[in-house]
Amino acid sequence: MNEFPSRRRVILKHILVNCVIVALLIALGVWCYTQGKTYKISLGNYAYTGEDGQEYPALEAVEVIIDDKEPVFLLEDDSGTGEATGRSHTMVIELLDEKDNPIESRSLQFSIADLDDNLDVNVAEFWRKAK
């Protein structure tokens, strides 16, 4: 009759399996939360001082598109908000002419971790970085 496992061994296996299932569900929940979280990003088109000490002007008129979502139109010294879902993103900045037609377009990859704590983005600075 030693063919059957002891009752204690069976109970320990059940506890171990349940603990593994709970740990996997917690890990799945954390992963889903971080991948699906939407951040409100403050977009500003302002003049700034670069790392080299030079003063760079704001762009006259731009359209900012984050992850193929609705574009945000910004004039010089203007601000707006955009949404970014997940961790890594693609920002497309289009420089516009007087008739709001795109003159030049630049694309830039960024992540939420690259931004400061209050999620501010200076579009003119990102435009220069995207060269």
PDB file of C-alpha atoms in Angstrom:
ATOM      1  CA  MET A   1       0.000   0.000   0.000  1.00  0.00           C
ATOM      2  CA  ASN A   2       2.963   2.357  -0.297  1.00  0.00           C
ATOM      3  CA  GLU A   3       1.892   3.165  -3.857  1.00  0.00           C
ATOM      4  CA  PHE A   4      -0.225   6.132  -2.731  1.00  0.00           C
ATOM      5  CA  PRO A   5       1.521   9.362  -1.676  1.00  0.00           C
ATOM      6  CA  SER A   6       1.083  10.473   1.880  1.00  0.00           C
ATOM      7  CA  ARG A   7      -1.684  12.942   2.708  1.00  0.00           C
ATOM      8  CA  ARG A   8       0.861  15.516   3.904  1.00  0.00           C
ATOM      9  CA  ARG A   9       2.720  15.406   0.567  1.00  0.00           C
ATOM     10  CA  VAL A  10      -0.497  15.938  -1.400  1.00  0.00           C
ATOM     11  CA  ILE A  11      -1.478  18.925   0.754  1.00  0.00           C
ATOM     12  CA  LEU A  12       1.984  20.503   0.311  1.00  0.00           C
ATOM     13  CA  LYS A  13       1.721  20.072  -3.472  1.00  0.00           C
ATOM     14  CA  HIS A  14      -1.681  21.780  -3.508  1.00  0.00           C
ATOM     15  CA  ILE A  15      -0.360  24.671  -1.428  1.00  0.00           C
ATOM     16  CA  LEU A  16       2.683  25.040  -3.689  1.00  0.00           C
ATOM     17  CA  VAL A  17       0.562  25.005  -6.867  1.00  0.00           C
ATOM     18  CA  ASN A  18      -1.847  27.576  -5.395  1.00  0.00           C
ATOM     19  CA  CYS A  19       1.047  29.866  -4.410  1.00  0.00           C
ATOM     20  CA  VAL A  20       2.538  29.651  -7.912  1.00  0.00           C
ATOM     21  CA  ILE A  21      -0.840  30.460  -9.494  1.00  0.00           C
ATOM     22  CA  VAL A  22      -1.340  33.479  -7.208  1.00  0.00           C
ATOM     23  CA  ALA A  23       2.191  34.751  -7.955  1.00  0.00           C
ATOM     24  CA  LEU A  24       1.608  34.419 -11.707  1.00  0.00           C
ATOM     25  CA  LEU A  25      -1.713  36.267 -11.483  1.00  0.00           C
ATOM     26  CA  ILE A  26      -0.081  39.099  -9.525  1.00  0.00           C
ATOM     27  CA  ALA A  27       2.738  39.317 -12.086  1.00  0.00           C
ATOM     28  CA  LEU A  28       0.199  39.366 -14.932  1.00  0.00           C
ATOM     29  CA  GLY A  29      -1.758  42.150 -13.217  1.00  0.00           C
ATOM     30  CA  VAL A  30       1.356  44.291 -12.737  1.00  0.00           C
ATOM     31  CA  TRP A  31       2.411  43.742 -16.356  1.00  0.00           C
ATOM     32  CA  CYS A  32      -1.052  44.684 -17.676  1.00  0.00           C
ATOM     33  CA  TYR A  33      -1.111  47.795 -15.483  1.00  0.00           C
ATOM     34  CA  THR A  34       2.260  49.073 -16.703  1.00  0.00           C
ATOM     35  CA  GLN A  35       1.592  48.283 -20.380  1.00  0.00           C
ATOM     36  CA  GLY A  36      -1.878  49.795 -20.449  1.00  0.00           C
ATOM     37  CA  LYS A  37      -1.438  52.845 -18.240  1.00  0.00           C
ATOM     38  CA  THR A  38      -2.175  56.132 -20.000  1.00  0.00           C
ATOM     39  CA  TYR A  39      -0.129  59.210 -19.141  1.00  0.00           C
ATOM     40  CA  LYS A  40      -1.115  62.840 -19.745  1.00  0.00           C
ATOM     41  CA  ILE A  41       1.939  64.608 -21.142  1.00  0.00           C
ATOM     42  CA  SER A  42       2.233  68.391 -21.007  1.00  0.00           C
ATOM     43  CA  LEU A  43       3.529  69.687 -24.348  1.00  0.00           C
ATOM     44  CA  GLY A  44       5.048  73.175 -24.449  1.00  0.00           C
ATOM     45  CA  ASN A  45       6.534  75.095 -27.355  1.00  0.00           C
ATOM     46  CA  TYR A  46       8.911  77.434 -25.530  1.00  0.00           C
ATOM     47  CA  ALA A  47      12.373  78.897 -26.040  1.00  0.00           C
ATOM     48  CA  TYR A  48      15.044  77.124 -24.006  1.00  0.00           C
ATOM     49  CA  THR A  49      18.731  77.177 -23.166  1.00  0.00           C
ATOM     50  CA  GLY A  50      20.613  74.130 -24.427  1.00  0.00           C
ATOM     51  CA  GLU A  51      23.349  72.186 -22.686  1.00  0.00           C
ATOM     52  CA  ASP A  52      25.891  74.184 -24.681  1.00  0.00           C
ATOM     53  CA  GLY A  53      24.596  77.455 -23.143  1.00  0.00           C
ATOM     54  CA  GLN A  54      23.009  78.714 -26.360  1.00  0.00           C
ATOM     55  CA  GLU A  55      19.479  80.112 -26.416  1.00  0.00           C
ATOM     56  CA  TYR A  56      17.162  78.291 -28.849  1.00  0.00           C
ATOM     57  CA  PRO A  57      13.862  79.893 -29.943  1.00  0.00           C
ATOM     58  CA  ALA A  58      10.431  78.285 -29.884  1.00  0.00           C
ATOM     59  CA  LEU A  59       9.031  76.953 -33.147  1.00  0.00           C
ATOM     60  CA  GLU A  60       6.466  79.154 -34.951  1.00  0.00           C
ATOM     61  CA  ALA A  61       3.790  76.504 -35.490  1.00  0.00           C
ATOM     62  CA  VAL A  62       3.973  72.743 -34.986  1.00  0.00           C
ATOM     63  CA  GLU A  63       1.727  69.735 -34.879  1.00  0.00           C
ATOM     64  CA  VAL A  64       2.705  66.998 -32.412  1.00  0.00           C
ATOM     65  CA  ILE A  65       1.496  63.415 -32.814  1.00  0.00           C
ATOM     66  CA  ILE A  66       2.201  60.856 -30.084  1.00  0.00           C
ATOM     67  CA  ASP A  67       1.745  57.184 -31.040  1.00  0.00           C
ATOM     68  CA  ASP A  68      -0.556  57.938 -34.008  1.00  0.00           C
ATOM     69  CA  LYS A  69      -3.166  59.565 -31.774  1.00  0.00           C
ATOM     70  CA  GLU A  70      -4.943  62.866 -32.360  1.00  0.00           C
ATOM     71  CA  PRO A  71      -2.471  65.659 -33.244  1.00  0.00           C
ATOM     72  CA  VAL A  72      -1.856  68.607 -30.927  1.00  0.00           C
ATOM     73  CA  PHE A  73      -1.438  71.985 -32.646  1.00  0.00           C
ATOM     74  CA  LEU A  74       0.932  74.424 -30.913  1.00  0.00           C
ATOM     75  CA  LEU A  75       1.942  77.967 -31.768  1.00  0.00           C
ATOM     76  CA  GLU A  76       4.998  79.791 -30.440  1.00  0.00           C
ATOM     77  CA  ASP A  77       4.921  80.028 -26.595  1.00  0.00           C
ATOM     78  CA  ASP A  78       1.832  77.782 -26.508  1.00  0.00           C
ATOM     79  CA  SER A  79       1.109  74.619 -24.537  1.00  0.00           C
ATOM     80  CA  GLY A  80      -1.230  71.651 -24.723  1.00  0.00           C
ATOM     81  CA  THR A  81      -1.605  68.076 -23.537  1.00  0.00           C
ATOM     82  CA  GLY A  82      -1.166  64.746 -25.240  1.00  0.00           C
ATOM     83  CA  GLU A  83      -1.774  61.167 -24.189  1.00  0.00           C
ATOM     84  CA  ALA A  84       0.708  58.319 -24.218  1.00  0.00           C
ATOM     85  CA  THR A  85      -0.226  54.727 -23.379  1.00  0.00           C
ATOM     86  CA  GLY A  86       2.430  52.261 -22.282  1.00  0.00           C
ATOM     87  CA  ARG A  87       6.160  52.686 -21.788  1.00  0.00           C
ATOM     88  CA  SER A  88       7.840  53.512 -25.094  1.00  0.00           C
ATOM     89  CA  HIS A  89       6.469  56.004 -27.590  1.00  0.00           C
ATOM     90  CA  THR A  90       7.049  57.644 -30.948  1.00  0.00           C
ATOM     91  CA  MET A  91       6.580  61.391 -31.225  1.00  0.00           C
ATOM     92  CA  VAL A  92       6.228  62.971 -34.661  1.00  0.00           C
ATOM     93  CA  ILE A  93       6.750  66.733 -34.794  1.00  0.00           C
ATOM     94  CA  GLU A  94       5.653  68.496 -37.979  1.00  0.00           C
ATOM     95  CA  LEU A  95       6.832  72.052 -38.626  1.00  0.00           C
ATOM     96  CA  LEU A  96       4.010  74.015 -40.313  1.00  0.00           C
ATOM     97  CA  ASP A  97       4.012  76.972 -42.708  1.00  0.00           C
ATOM     98  CA  GLU A  98       1.634  79.964 -42.743  1.00  0.00           C
ATOM     99  CA  LYS A  99      -1.163  77.859 -44.287  1.00  0.00           C
ATOM    100  CA  ASP A 100      -0.677  75.045 -41.719  1.00  0.00           C
ATOM    101  CA  ASN A 101       0.864  72.709 -44.287  1.00  0.00           C
ATOM    102  CA  PRO A 102       3.762  70.516 -43.103  1.00  0.00           C
ATOM    103  CA  ILE A 103       7.189  71.799 -44.176  1.00  0.00           C
ATOM    104  CA  GLU A 104       9.366  69.293 -42.348  1.00  0.00           C
ATOM    105  CA  SER A 105       8.667  66.314 -40.131  1.00  0.00           C
ATOM    106  CA  ARG A 106      10.886  64.679 -37.508  1.00  0.00           C
ATOM    107  CA  SER A 107      10.322  61.544 -35.488  1.00  0.00           C
ATOM    108  CA  LEU A 108      11.693  60.742 -32.059  1.00  0.00           C
ATOM    109  CA  GLN A 109      11.492  57.685 -29.785  1.00  0.00           C
ATOM    110  CA  PHE A 110      11.100  58.312 -26.053  1.00  0.00           C
ATOM    111  CA  SER A 111       9.881  56.582 -22.919  1.00  0.00           C
ATOM    112  CA  ILE A 112       8.071  57.831 -19.852  1.00  0.00           C
ATOM    113  CA  ALA A 113      11.204  57.101 -17.783  1.00  0.00           C
ATOM    114  CA  ASP A 114      13.140  59.637 -19.920  1.00  0.00           C
ATOM    115  CA  LEU A 115      10.826  62.469 -18.863  1.00  0.00           C
ATOM    116  CA  ASP A 116      10.904  64.404 -15.611  1.00  0.00           C
ATOM    117  CA  ASP A 117       8.451  63.717 -12.782  1.00  0.00           C
ATOM    118  CA  ASN A 118       5.735  66.104 -13.977  1.00  0.00           C
ATOM    119  CA  LEU A 119       5.829  64.770 -17.594  1.00  0.00           C
ATOM    120  CA  ASP A 120       6.697  68.084 -19.276  1.00  0.00           C
ATOM    121  CA  VAL A 121       7.972  68.021 -22.860  1.00  0.00           C
ATOM    122  CA  ASN A 122       9.471  71.064 -24.564  1.00  0.00           C
ATOM    123  CA  VAL A 123       8.633  70.465 -28.225  1.00  0.00           C
ATOM    124  CA  ALA A 124      11.357  72.842 -29.471  1.00  0.00           C
ATOM    125  CA  GLU A 125      13.966  70.894 -27.512  1.00  0.00           C
ATOM    126  CA  PHE A 126      12.696  67.527 -28.802  1.00  0.00           C
ATOM    127  CA  TRP A 127      12.707  68.990 -32.342  1.00  0.00           C
ATOM    128  CA  ARG A 128      16.397  69.801 -31.981  1.00  0.00           C
ATOM    129  CA  LYS A 129      17.160  66.351 -30.490  1.00  0.00           C
ATOM    130  CA  ALA A 130      15.432  64.611 -33.405  1.00  0.00           C
ATOM    131  CA  LYS A 131      17.939  65.916 -35.987  1.00  0.00           C
TER     132      LYS A 131
END
